[in-house]
Amino acid sequence: MHIHVISAYETSAAKFFGSLEEWKTDLVLDVRLKNTNQLAGFTKRGDLAYFVERLLHAEYRHDLLFAPAPTMFERYLSGNIGWEAYAASYRENLRERNAVAQFFERYGSKRSVALVGTATHARRSHAEVLKEMLEEGAA
């Protein structure tokens, strides 16, 4: 299984879908906490599901098991905690949820998975941490 991370922000639709196509993505796994507001643009949940199925003939899933805890996410966004503390808290949260094992139970048959995260030029995304943990779990 190949696992990729893609951001829903600060990208064009052409670059976003071009990357998914290049990776031969068969599952787009949206791990964002919030994906329905207008700021999400073409990556709003309903729109993204439609485009993924229509353009890529791939599966789209929004799975909150892999989203960050709301309070920790807000603390990171507001600058109250740094990246290292946020990433450590997210890792621990995933361990408590047994998320890596559940990922492979749910999606283990997929060949190429793209994790949709929230990175911008100014901040990193929990999807990076999830990718690392999934790659460690697959080894």
mmCIF file of N, CA and C in Angstrom:
data_model
loop_
_atom_site.group_PDB
_atom_site.id
_atom_site.type_symbol
_atom_site.label_atom_id
_atom_site.label_comp_id
_atom_site.label_asym_id
_atom_site.label_seq_id
_atom_site.Cartn_x
_atom_site.Cartn_y
_atom_site.Cartn_z
ATOM 1 N N MET A 1 0.847 -1.179 0.000
ATOM 2 C CA MET A 1 0.000 0.000 0.000
ATOM 3 C C MET A 1 0.891 1.242 0.000
ATOM 4 N N HIS A 2 0.535 2.191 -0.840
ATOM 5 C CA HIS A 2 1.207 3.485 -0.864
ATOM 6 C C HIS A 2 0.308 4.483 -0.136
ATOM 7 N N ILE A 3 0.909 5.266 0.750
ATOM 8 C CA ILE A 3 0.162 6.255 1.517
ATOM 9 C C ILE A 3 0.741 7.628 1.212
ATOM 10 N N HIS A 4 -0.136 8.545 0.866
ATOM 11 C CA HIS A 4 0.253 9.906 0.517
ATOM 12 C C HIS A 4 -0.515 10.879 1.395
ATOM 13 N N VAL A 5 0.029 12.073 1.537
ATOM 14 C CA VAL A 5 -0.642 13.153 2.253
ATOM 15 C C VAL A 5 -0.861 14.286 1.272
ATOM 16 N N ILE A 6 -2.070 14.828 1.283
ATOM 17 C CA ILE A 6 -2.401 15.955 0.425
ATOM 18 C C ILE A 6 -3.192 16.965 1.243
ATOM 19 N N SER A 7 -2.916 18.230 1.015
ATOM 20 C CA SER A 7 -3.623 19.263 1.760
ATOM 21 C C SER A 7 -4.826 19.761 0.976
ATOM 22 N N ALA A 8 -5.868 20.067 1.715
ATOM 23 C CA ALA A 8 -7.079 20.620 1.114
ATOM 24 C C ALA A 8 -6.979 22.132 0.962
ATOM 25 N N TYR A 9 -5.895 22.717 1.435
ATOM 26 C CA TYR A 9 -5.775 24.163 1.450
ATOM 27 C C TYR A 9 -4.587 24.641 0.623
ATOM 28 N N GLU A 10 -4.703 25.870 0.153
ATOM 29 C CA GLU A 10 -3.635 26.524 -0.602
ATOM 30 C C GLU A 10 -3.173 25.689 -1.785
ATOM 31 N N THR A 11 -4.129 25.153 -2.531
ATOM 32 C CA THR A 11 -3.827 24.383 -3.726
ATOM 33 C C THR A 11 -4.927 24.624 -4.750
ATOM 34 N N SER A 12 -4.617 24.350 -5.974
ATOM 35 C CA SER A 12 -5.632 24.446 -7.024
ATOM 36 C C SER A 12 -6.271 23.080 -7.225
ATOM 37 N N ALA A 13 -7.449 23.078 -7.816
ATOM 38 C CA ALA A 13 -8.105 21.805 -8.120
ATOM 39 C C ALA A 13 -7.243 20.994 -9.086
ATOM 40 N N ALA A 14 -6.617 21.658 -10.045
ATOM 41 C CA ALA A 14 -5.783 20.953 -11.024
ATOM 42 C C ALA A 14 -4.615 20.247 -10.341
ATOM 43 N N LYS A 15 -3.952 20.937 -9.431
ATOM 44 C CA LYS A 15 -2.817 20.321 -8.725
ATOM 45 C C LYS A 15 -3.303 19.210 -7.793
ATOM 46 N N PHE A 16 -4.382 19.465 -7.070
ATOM 47 C CA PHE A 16 -4.934 18.499 -6.124
ATOM 48 C C PHE A 16 -5.312 17.198 -6.849
ATOM 49 N N PHE A 17 -6.155 17.305 -7.865
ATOM 50 C CA PHE A 17 -6.607 16.101 -8.564
ATOM 51 C C PHE A 17 -5.517 15.500 -9.438
ATOM 52 N N GLY A 18 -4.605 16.334 -9.937
ATOM 53 C CA GLY A 18 -3.463 15.825 -10.697
ATOM 54 C C GLY A 18 -2.590 14.925 -9.843
ATOM 55 N N SER A 19 -2.357 15.334 -8.587
ATOM 56 C CA SER A 19 -1.564 14.500 -7.678
ATOM 57 C C SER A 19 -2.269 13.184 -7.395
ATOM 58 N N LEU A 20 -3.564 13.246 -7.115
ATOM 59 C CA LEU A 20 -4.324 12.015 -6.841
ATOM 60 C C LEU A 20 -4.270 11.073 -8.043
ATOM 61 N N GLU A 21 -4.380 11.637 -9.217
ATOM 62 C CA GLU A 21 -4.327 10.815 -10.437
ATOM 63 C C GLU A 21 -2.936 10.209 -10.623
ATOM 64 N N GLU A 22 -1.912 11.012 -10.413
ATOM 65 C CA GLU A 22 -0.527 10.534 -10.546
ATOM 66 C C GLU A 22 -0.244 9.384 -9.584
ATOM 67 N N TRP A 23 -0.791 9.474 -8.385
ATOM 68 C CA TRP A 23 -0.584 8.432 -7.377
ATOM 69 C C TRP A 23 -1.466 7.207 -7.599
ATOM 70 N N LYS A 24 -2.329 7.266 -8.612
ATOM 71 C CA LYS A 24 -3.278 6.168 -8.885
ATOM 72 C C LYS A 24 -4.086 5.845 -7.620
ATOM 73 N N THR A 25 -4.572 6.888 -7.001
ATOM 74 C CA THR A 25 -5.298 6.791 -5.737
ATOM 75 C C THR A 25 -6.596 6.003 -5.906
ATOM 76 N N ASP A 26 -6.793 5.003 -5.054
ATOM 77 C CA ASP A 26 -8.076 4.299 -5.069
ATOM 78 C C ASP A 26 -8.900 4.595 -3.820
ATOM 79 N N LEU A 27 -8.314 5.326 -2.843
ATOM 80 C CA LEU A 27 -9.060 5.792 -1.679
ATOM 81 C C LEU A 27 -8.567 7.176 -1.284
ATOM 82 N N VAL A 28 -9.484 8.115 -1.204
ATOM 83 C CA VAL A 28 -9.200 9.437 -0.657
ATOM 84 C C VAL A 28 -9.834 9.434 0.732
ATOM 85 N N LEU A 29 -8.972 9.442 1.742
ATOM 86 C CA LEU A 29 -9.429 9.371 3.125
ATOM 87 C C LEU A 29 -9.298 10.756 3.752
ATOM 88 N N ASP A 30 -10.423 11.376 3.980
ATOM 89 C CA ASP A 30 -10.484 12.721 4.539
ATOM 90 C C ASP A 30 -10.397 12.602 6.053
ATOM 91 N N VAL A 31 -9.287 13.075 6.629
ATOM 92 C CA VAL A 31 -9.074 12.957 8.068
ATOM 93 C C VAL A 31 -9.185 14.316 8.753
ATOM 94 N N ARG A 32 -9.820 15.266 8.067
ATOM 95 C CA ARG A 32 -10.029 16.588 8.666
ATOM 96 C C ARG A 32 -11.162 16.524 9.681
ATOM 97 N N LEU A 33 -11.039 17.322 10.702
ATOM 98 C CA LEU A 33 -12.087 17.428 11.716
ATOM 99 C C LEU A 33 -13.315 18.115 11.121
ATOM 100 N N LYS A 34 -13.071 19.197 10.398
ATOM 101 C CA LYS A 34 -14.158 19.968 9.799
ATOM 102 C C LYS A 34 -13.925 20.045 8.290
ATOM 103 N N ASN A 35 -14.925 19.645 7.537
ATOM 104 C CA ASN A 35 -14.761 19.670 6.080
ATOM 105 C C ASN A 35 -16.036 20.125 5.362
ATOM 106 N N THR A 36 -16.837 20.916 6.038
ATOM 107 C CA THR A 36 -18.101 21.338 5.424
ATOM 108 C C THR A 36 -18.240 22.845 5.286
ATOM 109 N N ASN A 37 -17.284 23.620 5.778
ATOM 110 C CA ASN A 37 -17.446 25.067 5.689
ATOM 111 C C ASN A 37 -16.992 25.609 4.326
ATOM 112 N N GLN A 38 -17.369 26.821 4.043
ATOM 113 C CA GLN A 38 -17.079 27.437 2.750
ATOM 114 C C GLN A 38 -15.584 27.578 2.484
ATOM 115 N N LEU A 39 -14.775 27.684 3.537
ATOM 116 C CA LEU A 39 -13.332 27.830 3.363
ATOM 117 C C LEU A 39 -12.705 26.596 2.711
ATOM 118 N N ALA A 40 -13.393 25.470 2.776
ATOM 119 C CA ALA A 40 -12.864 24.251 2.179
ATOM 120 C C ALA A 40 -12.965 24.262 0.657
ATOM 121 N N GLY A 41 -13.709 25.208 0.103
ATOM 122 C CA GLY A 41 -13.802 25.342 -1.354
ATOM 123 C C GLY A 41 -14.215 24.053 -2.039
ATOM 124 N N PHE A 42 -13.464 23.660 -3.066
ATOM 125 C CA PHE A 42 -13.797 22.447 -3.819
ATOM 126 C C PHE A 42 -13.572 21.180 -3.011
ATOM 127 N N THR A 43 -12.961 21.299 -1.819
ATOM 128 C CA THR A 43 -12.744 20.110 -0.987
ATOM 129 C C THR A 43 -13.787 19.959 0.115
ATOM 130 N N LYS A 44 -14.889 20.696 0.027
ATOM 131 C CA LYS A 44 -15.989 20.441 0.961
ATOM 132 C C LYS A 44 -16.426 18.994 0.780
ATOM 133 N N ARG A 45 -16.850 18.368 1.866
ATOM 134 C CA ARG A 45 -17.138 16.930 1.876
ATOM 135 C C ARG A 45 -17.987 16.466 0.691
ATOM 136 N N GLY A 46 -19.125 17.059 0.471
ATOM 137 C CA GLY A 46 -19.996 16.611 -0.613
ATOM 138 C C GLY A 46 -19.381 16.823 -1.984
ATOM 139 N N ASP A 47 -18.737 17.965 -2.180
ATOM 140 C CA ASP A 47 -18.100 18.245 -3.464
ATOM 141 C C ASP A 47 -16.930 17.306 -3.709
ATOM 142 N N LEU A 48 -16.101 17.120 -2.686
ATOM 143 C CA LEU A 48 -14.934 16.259 -2.844
ATOM 144 C C LEU A 48 -15.340 14.816 -3.135
ATOM 145 N N ALA A 49 -16.339 14.326 -2.446
ATOM 146 C CA ALA A 49 -16.823 12.965 -2.698
ATOM 147 C C ALA A 49 -17.257 12.823 -4.150
ATOM 148 N N TYR A 50 -17.985 13.803 -4.648
ATOM 149 C CA TYR A 50 -18.456 13.782 -6.038
ATOM 150 C C TYR A 50 -17.278 13.781 -7.013
ATOM 151 N N PHE A 51 -16.340 14.702 -6.818
ATOM 152 C CA PHE A 51 -15.206 14.817 -7.743
ATOM 153 C C PHE A 51 -14.316 13.580 -7.717
ATOM 154 N N VAL A 52 -14.078 13.034 -6.544
ATOM 155 C CA VAL A 52 -13.222 11.855 -6.437
ATOM 156 C C VAL A 52 -13.843 10.682 -7.195
ATOM 157 N N GLU A 53 -15.122 10.471 -6.979
ATOM 158 C CA GLU A 53 -15.784 9.360 -7.661
ATOM 159 C C GLU A 53 -15.877 9.607 -9.162
ATOM 160 N N ARG A 54 -16.211 10.830 -9.555
ATOM 161 C CA ARG A 54 -16.442 11.156 -10.962
ATOM 162 C C ARG A 54 -15.150 11.253 -11.772
ATOM 163 N N LEU A 55 -14.144 11.920 -11.214
ATOM 164 C CA LEU A 55 -12.909 12.153 -11.955
ATOM 165 C C LEU A 55 -11.890 11.024 -11.823
ATOM 166 N N LEU A 56 -11.829 10.431 -10.645
ATOM 167 C CA LEU A 56 -10.795 9.428 -10.386
ATOM 168 C C LEU A 56 -11.334 8.004 -10.347
ATOM 169 N N HIS A 57 -12.649 7.886 -10.278
ATOM 170 C CA HIS A 57 -13.274 6.564 -10.115
ATOM 171 C C HIS A 57 -12.699 5.857 -8.892
ATOM 172 N N ALA A 58 -12.513 6.648 -7.843
ATOM 173 C CA ALA A 58 -11.955 6.151 -6.594
ATOM 174 C C ALA A 58 -12.999 6.304 -5.492
ATOM 175 N N GLU A 59 -12.678 5.779 -4.339
ATOM 176 C CA GLU A 59 -13.571 5.850 -3.188
ATOM 177 C C GLU A 59 -13.185 7.049 -2.322
ATOM 178 N N TYR A 60 -14.187 7.709 -1.769
ATOM 179 C CA TYR A 60 -13.974 8.810 -0.834
ATOM 180 C C TYR A 60 -14.596 8.422 0.501
ATOM 181 N N ARG A 61 -13.860 8.671 1.572
ATOM 182 C CA ARG A 61 -14.384 8.447 2.916
ATOM 183 C C ARG A 61 -13.943 9.597 3.811
ATOM 184 N N HIS A 62 -14.852 10.066 4.649
ATOM 185 C CA HIS A 62 -14.516 11.000 5.724
ATOM 186 C C HIS A 62 -14.597 10.180 6.995
ATOM 187 N N ASP A 63 -13.465 9.983 7.653
ATOM 188 C CA ASP A 63 -13.412 9.096 8.808
ATOM 189 C C ASP A 63 -12.855 9.854 10.015
ATOM 190 N N LEU A 64 -13.742 10.207 10.927
ATOM 191 C CA LEU A 64 -13.355 10.995 12.097
ATOM 192 C C LEU A 64 -12.512 10.225 13.111
ATOM 193 N N LEU A 65 -12.404 8.916 12.954
ATOM 194 C CA LEU A 65 -11.518 8.151 13.832
ATOM 195 C C LEU A 65 -10.096 8.703 13.745
ATOM 196 N N PHE A 66 -9.733 9.237 12.598
ATOM 197 C CA PHE A 66 -8.374 9.707 12.361
ATOM 198 C C PHE A 66 -8.231 11.220 12.464
ATOM 199 N N ALA A 67 -9.309 11.907 12.824
ATOM 200 C CA ALA A 67 -9.261 13.361 13.004
ATOM 201 C C ALA A 67 -8.670 13.683 14.375
ATOM 202 N N PRO A 68 -8.086 14.846 14.520
ATOM 203 C CA PRO A 68 -7.548 15.223 15.831
ATOM 204 C C PRO A 68 -8.657 15.555 16.819
ATOM 205 N N ALA A 69 -8.317 15.496 18.096
ATOM 206 C CA ALA A 69 -9.263 15.916 19.140
ATOM 207 C C ALA A 69 -9.542 17.405 18.958
ATOM 208 N N PRO A 70 -10.804 17.811 19.000
ATOM 209 C CA PRO A 70 -11.146 19.216 18.736
ATOM 210 C C PRO A 70 -10.408 20.223 19.609
ATOM 211 N N THR A 71 -10.281 19.959 20.901
ATOM 212 C CA THR A 71 -9.622 20.931 21.775
ATOM 213 C C THR A 71 -8.141 21.072 21.446
ATOM 214 N N MET A 72 -7.484 19.966 21.153
ATOM 215 C CA MET A 72 -6.058 20.019 20.817
ATOM 216 C C MET A 72 -5.849 20.735 19.487
ATOM 217 N N PHE A 73 -6.711 20.472 18.531
ATOM 218 C CA PHE A 73 -6.618 21.118 17.219
ATOM 219 C C PHE A 73 -6.769 22.635 17.366
ATOM 220 N N GLU A 74 -7.744 23.054 18.151
ATOM 221 C CA GLU A 74 -7.966 24.491 18.351
ATOM 222 C C GLU A 74 -6.774 25.137 19.053
ATOM 223 N N ARG A 75 -6.188 24.445 20.007
ATOM 224 C CA ARG A 75 -5.013 24.983 20.700
ATOM 225 C C ARG A 75 -3.842 25.148 19.741
ATOM 226 N N TYR A 76 -3.679 24.200 18.814
ATOM 227 C CA TYR A 76 -2.608 24.294 17.817
ATOM 228 C C TYR A 76 -2.878 25.441 16.840
ATOM 229 N N LEU A 77 -4.103 25.528 16.353
ATOM 230 C CA LEU A 77 -4.457 26.591 15.406
ATOM 231 C C LEU A 77 -4.268 27.983 16.003
ATOM 232 N N SER A 78 -4.598 28.120 17.270
ATOM 233 C CA SER A 78 -4.509 29.425 17.913
ATOM 234 C C SER A 78 -3.093 29.758 18.391
ATOM 235 N N GLY A 79 -2.168 28.808 18.269
ATOM 236 C CA GLY A 79 -0.786 29.054 18.663
ATOM 237 C C GLY A 79 -0.505 28.817 20.132
ATOM 238 N N ASN A 80 -1.447 28.228 20.849
ATOM 239 C CA ASN A 80 -1.245 27.959 22.276
ATOM 240 C C ASN A 80 -0.308 26.783 22.534
ATOM 241 N N ILE A 81 -0.166 25.896 21.551
ATOM 242 C CA ILE A 81 0.825 24.814 21.637
ATOM 243 C C ILE A 81 1.541 24.733 20.293
ATOM 244 N N GLY A 82 2.752 24.248 20.328
ATOM 245 C CA GLY A 82 3.548 24.115 19.113
ATOM 246 C C GLY A 82 3.313 22.782 18.417
ATOM 247 N N TRP A 83 3.974 22.638 17.283
ATOM 248 C CA TRP A 83 3.819 21.442 16.461
ATOM 249 C C TRP A 83 4.194 20.171 17.222
ATOM 250 N N GLU A 84 5.315 20.170 17.916
ATOM 251 C CA GLU A 84 5.775 18.946 18.587
ATOM 252 C C GLU A 84 4.773 18.472 19.637
ATOM 253 N N ALA A 85 4.242 19.384 20.419
ATOM 254 C CA ALA A 85 3.258 19.012 21.445
ATOM 255 C C ALA A 85 1.968 18.521 20.804
ATOM 256 N N TYR A 86 1.559 19.190 19.747
ATOM 257 C CA TYR A 86 0.348 18.789 19.029
ATOM 258 C C TYR A 86 0.515 17.398 18.426
ATOM 259 N N ALA A 87 1.648 17.168 17.756
ATOM 260 C CA ALA A 87 1.898 15.870 17.126
ATOM 261 C C ALA A 87 1.958 14.758 18.174
ATOM 262 N N ALA A 88 2.603 15.023 19.308
ATOM 263 C CA ALA A 88 2.704 14.018 20.376
ATOM 264 C C ALA A 88 1.321 13.686 20.939
ATOM 265 N N SER A 89 0.513 14.702 21.137
ATOM 266 C CA SER A 89 -0.844 14.487 21.647
ATOM 267 C C SER A 89 -1.679 13.696 20.648
ATOM 268 N N TYR A 90 -1.541 14.012 19.382
ATOM 269 C CA TYR A 90 -2.283 13.295 18.334
ATOM 270 C C TYR A 90 -1.844 11.833 18.269
ATOM 271 N N ARG A 91 -0.541 11.585 18.337
ATOM 272 C CA ARG A 91 -0.045 10.196 18.345
ATOM 273 C C ARG A 91 -0.667 9.401 19.501
ATOM 274 N N GLU A 92 -0.647 10.002 20.671
ATOM 275 C CA GLU A 92 -1.198 9.329 21.856
ATOM 276 C C GLU A 92 -2.694 9.061 21.675
ATOM 277 N N ASN A 93 -3.383 10.029 21.138
ATOM 278 C CA ASN A 93 -4.810 9.882 20.890
ATOM 279 C C ASN A 93 -5.079 8.731 19.912
ATOM 280 N N LEU A 94 -4.278 8.620 18.873
ATOM 281 C CA LEU A 94 -4.441 7.518 17.918
ATOM 282 C C LEU A 94 -4.167 6.172 18.572
ATOM 283 N N ARG A 95 -3.166 6.130 19.434
ATOM 284 C CA ARG A 95 -2.862 4.874 20.146
ATOM 285 C C ARG A 95 -4.041 4.456 21.026
ATOM 286 N N GLU A 96 -4.613 5.425 21.741
ATOM 287 C CA GLU A 96 -5.761 5.134 22.604
ATOM 288 C C GLU A 96 -6.947 4.605 21.802
ATOM 289 N N ARG A 97 -7.117 5.091 20.602
ATOM 290 C CA ARG A 97 -8.225 4.671 19.731
ATOM 291 C C ARG A 97 -7.928 3.374 18.975
ATOM 292 N N ASN A 98 -6.689 2.875 19.092
ATOM 293 C CA ASN A 98 -6.258 1.714 18.306
ATOM 294 C C ASN A 98 -6.482 1.986 16.808
ATOM 295 N N ALA A 99 -6.184 3.207 16.415
ATOM 296 C CA ALA A 99 -6.522 3.682 15.070
ATOM 297 C C ALA A 99 -5.731 3.001 13.955
ATOM 298 N N VAL A 100 -4.465 2.696 14.199
ATOM 299 C CA VAL A 100 -3.664 2.087 13.132
ATOM 300 C C VAL A 100 -4.229 0.724 12.762
ATOM 301 N N ALA A 101 -4.521 -0.098 13.745
ATOM 302 C CA ALA A 101 -5.102 -1.417 13.466
ATOM 303 C C ALA A 101 -6.447 -1.275 12.760
ATOM 304 N N GLN A 102 -7.247 -0.319 13.214
ATOM 305 C CA GLN A 102 -8.555 -0.116 12.584
ATOM 306 C C GLN A 102 -8.427 0.384 11.156
ATOM 307 N N PHE A 103 -7.401 1.197 10.889
ATOM 308 C CA PHE A 103 -7.170 1.643 9.510
ATOM 309 C C PHE A 103 -6.986 0.430 8.602
ATOM 310 N N PHE A 104 -6.120 -0.487 9.003
ATOM 311 C CA PHE A 104 -5.832 -1.640 8.154
ATOM 312 C C PHE A 104 -7.029 -2.595 8.060
ATOM 313 N N GLU A 105 -7.835 -2.662 9.115
ATOM 314 C CA GLU A 105 -9.058 -3.467 9.035
ATOM 315 C C GLU A 105 -10.029 -2.875 8.016
ATOM 316 N N ARG A 106 -10.176 -1.556 8.030
ATOM 317 C CA ARG A 106 -11.137 -0.873 7.161
ATOM 318 C C ARG A 106 -10.639 -0.699 5.729
ATOM 319 N N TYR A 107 -9.354 -0.383 5.588
ATOM 320 C CA TYR A 107 -8.854 0.066 4.283
ATOM 321 C C TYR A 107 -7.640 -0.715 3.787
ATOM 322 N N GLY A 108 -7.315 -1.802 4.448
ATOM 323 C CA GLY A 108 -6.112 -2.564 4.124
ATOM 324 C C GLY A 108 -6.050 -3.138 2.726
ATOM 325 N N SER A 109 -7.172 -3.233 2.054
ATOM 326 C CA SER A 109 -7.167 -3.797 0.697
ATOM 327 C C SER A 109 -6.833 -2.762 -0.380
ATOM 328 N N LYS A 110 -6.704 -1.506 0.009
ATOM 329 C CA LYS A 110 -6.444 -0.444 -0.966
ATOM 330 C C LYS A 110 -4.968 -0.430 -1.379
ATOM 331 N N ARG A 111 -4.723 -0.004 -2.612
ATOM 332 C CA ARG A 111 -3.354 0.058 -3.132
ATOM 333 C C ARG A 111 -2.704 1.417 -2.903
ATOM 334 N N SER A 112 -3.493 2.487 -3.037
ATOM 335 C CA SER A 112 -2.954 3.829 -2.932
ATOM 336 C C SER A 112 -3.961 4.721 -2.203
ATOM 337 N N VAL A 113 -3.561 5.187 -1.026
ATOM 338 C CA VAL A 113 -4.448 5.974 -0.179
ATOM 339 C C VAL A 113 -3.886 7.383 -0.049
ATOM 340 N N ALA A 114 -4.744 8.371 -0.246
ATOM 341 C CA ALA A 114 -4.367 9.764 -0.033
ATOM 342 C C ALA A 114 -5.092 10.277 1.200
ATOM 343 N N LEU A 115 -4.335 10.712 2.190
ATOM 344 C CA LEU A 115 -4.884 11.275 3.415
ATOM 345 C C LEU A 115 -5.058 12.774 3.215
ATOM 346 N N VAL A 116 -6.278 13.261 3.334
ATOM 347 C CA VAL A 116 -6.547 14.686 3.151
ATOM 348 C C VAL A 116 -6.398 15.392 4.491
ATOM 349 N N GLY A 117 -5.425 16.289 4.553
ATOM 350 C CA GLY A 117 -5.154 17.018 5.779
ATOM 351 C C GLY A 117 -5.350 18.510 5.623
ATOM 352 N N THR A 118 -4.755 19.259 6.544
ATOM 353 C CA THR A 118 -5.015 20.695 6.655
ATOM 354 C C THR A 118 -3.754 21.547 6.599
ATOM 355 N N ALA A 119 -2.684 21.053 6.029
ATOM 356 C CA ALA A 119 -1.437 21.823 5.994
ATOM 357 C C ALA A 119 -1.607 23.086 5.157
ATOM 358 N N THR A 120 -0.900 24.115 5.575
ATOM 359 C CA THR A 120 -0.795 25.357 4.815
ATOM 360 C C THR A 120 0.691 25.719 4.782
ATOM 361 N N HIS A 121 1.005 26.816 4.147
ATOM 362 C CA HIS A 121 2.403 27.255 4.157
ATOM 363 C C HIS A 121 2.870 27.585 5.571
ATOM 364 N N ALA A 122 1.947 27.931 6.437
ATOM 365 C CA ALA A 122 2.282 28.360 7.798
ATOM 366 C C ALA A 122 2.152 27.266 8.854
ATOM 367 N N ARG A 123 1.491 26.157 8.544
ATOM 368 C CA ARG A 123 1.320 25.132 9.580
ATOM 369 C C ARG A 123 1.342 23.729 8.968
ATOM 370 N N ARG A 124 1.710 22.780 9.808
ATOM 371 C CA ARG A 124 1.756 21.378 9.397
ATOM 372 C C ARG A 124 0.426 20.711 9.725
ATOM 373 N N SER A 125 0.256 19.484 9.247
ATOM 374 C CA SER A 125 -1.009 18.774 9.432
ATOM 375 C C SER A 125 -0.814 17.455 10.167
ATOM 376 N N HIS A 126 -1.835 17.102 10.948
ATOM 377 C CA HIS A 126 -1.844 15.816 11.641
ATOM 378 C C HIS A 126 -1.779 14.648 10.662
ATOM 379 N N ALA A 127 -2.173 14.866 9.414
ATOM 380 C CA ALA A 127 -2.130 13.795 8.415
ATOM 381 C C ALA A 127 -0.700 13.288 8.212
ATOM 382 N N GLU A 128 0.289 14.151 8.404
ATOM 383 C CA GLU A 128 1.694 13.732 8.311
ATOM 384 C C GLU A 128 2.011 12.695 9.389
ATOM 385 N N VAL A 129 1.538 12.958 10.591
ATOM 386 C CA VAL A 129 1.770 12.060 11.722
ATOM 387 C C VAL A 129 1.053 10.731 11.478
ATOM 388 N N LEU A 130 -0.166 10.811 11.008
ATOM 389 C CA LEU A 130 -0.923 9.596 10.708
ATOM 390 C C LEU A 130 -0.193 8.755 9.674
ATOM 391 N N LYS A 131 0.318 9.377 8.635
ATOM 392 C CA LYS A 131 1.055 8.639 7.596
ATOM 393 C C LYS A 131 2.236 7.903 8.208
ATOM 394 N N GLU A 132 3.011 8.599 9.042
ATOM 395 C CA GLU A 132 4.172 7.961 9.694
ATOM 396 C C GLU A 132 3.731 6.744 10.516
ATOM 397 N N MET A 133 2.679 6.892 11.287
ATOM 398 C CA MET A 133 2.210 5.799 12.125
ATOM 399 C C MET A 133 1.696 4.628 11.291
ATOM 400 N N LEU A 134 1.014 4.931 10.189
ATOM 401 C CA LEU A 134 0.517 3.867 9.319
ATOM 402 C C LEU A 134 1.671 3.126 8.648
ATOM 403 N N GLU A 135 2.684 3.856 8.226
ATOM 404 C CA GLU A 135 3.843 3.211 7.607
ATOM 405 C C GLU A 135 4.589 2.343 8.604
ATOM 406 N N GLU A 136 4.682 2.799 9.844
ATOM 407 C CA GLU A 136 5.307 1.987 10.900
ATOM 408 C C GLU A 136 4.473 0.747 11.178
ATOM 409 N N GLY A 137 3.146 0.893 11.179
ATOM 410 C CA GLY A 137 2.232 -0.212 11.452
ATOM 411 C C GLY A 137 2.202 -1.243 10.346
ATOM 412 N N ALA A 138 2.520 -0.820 9.135
ATOM 413 C CA ALA A 138 2.500 -1.736 7.988
ATOM 414 C C ALA A 138 3.785 -2.536 7.902
ATOM 415 N N ALA A 139 4.834 -2.045 8.558
ATOM 416 C CA ALA A 139 6.154 -2.694 8.456
ATOM 417 C C ALA A 139 6.217 -3.981 9.245
#
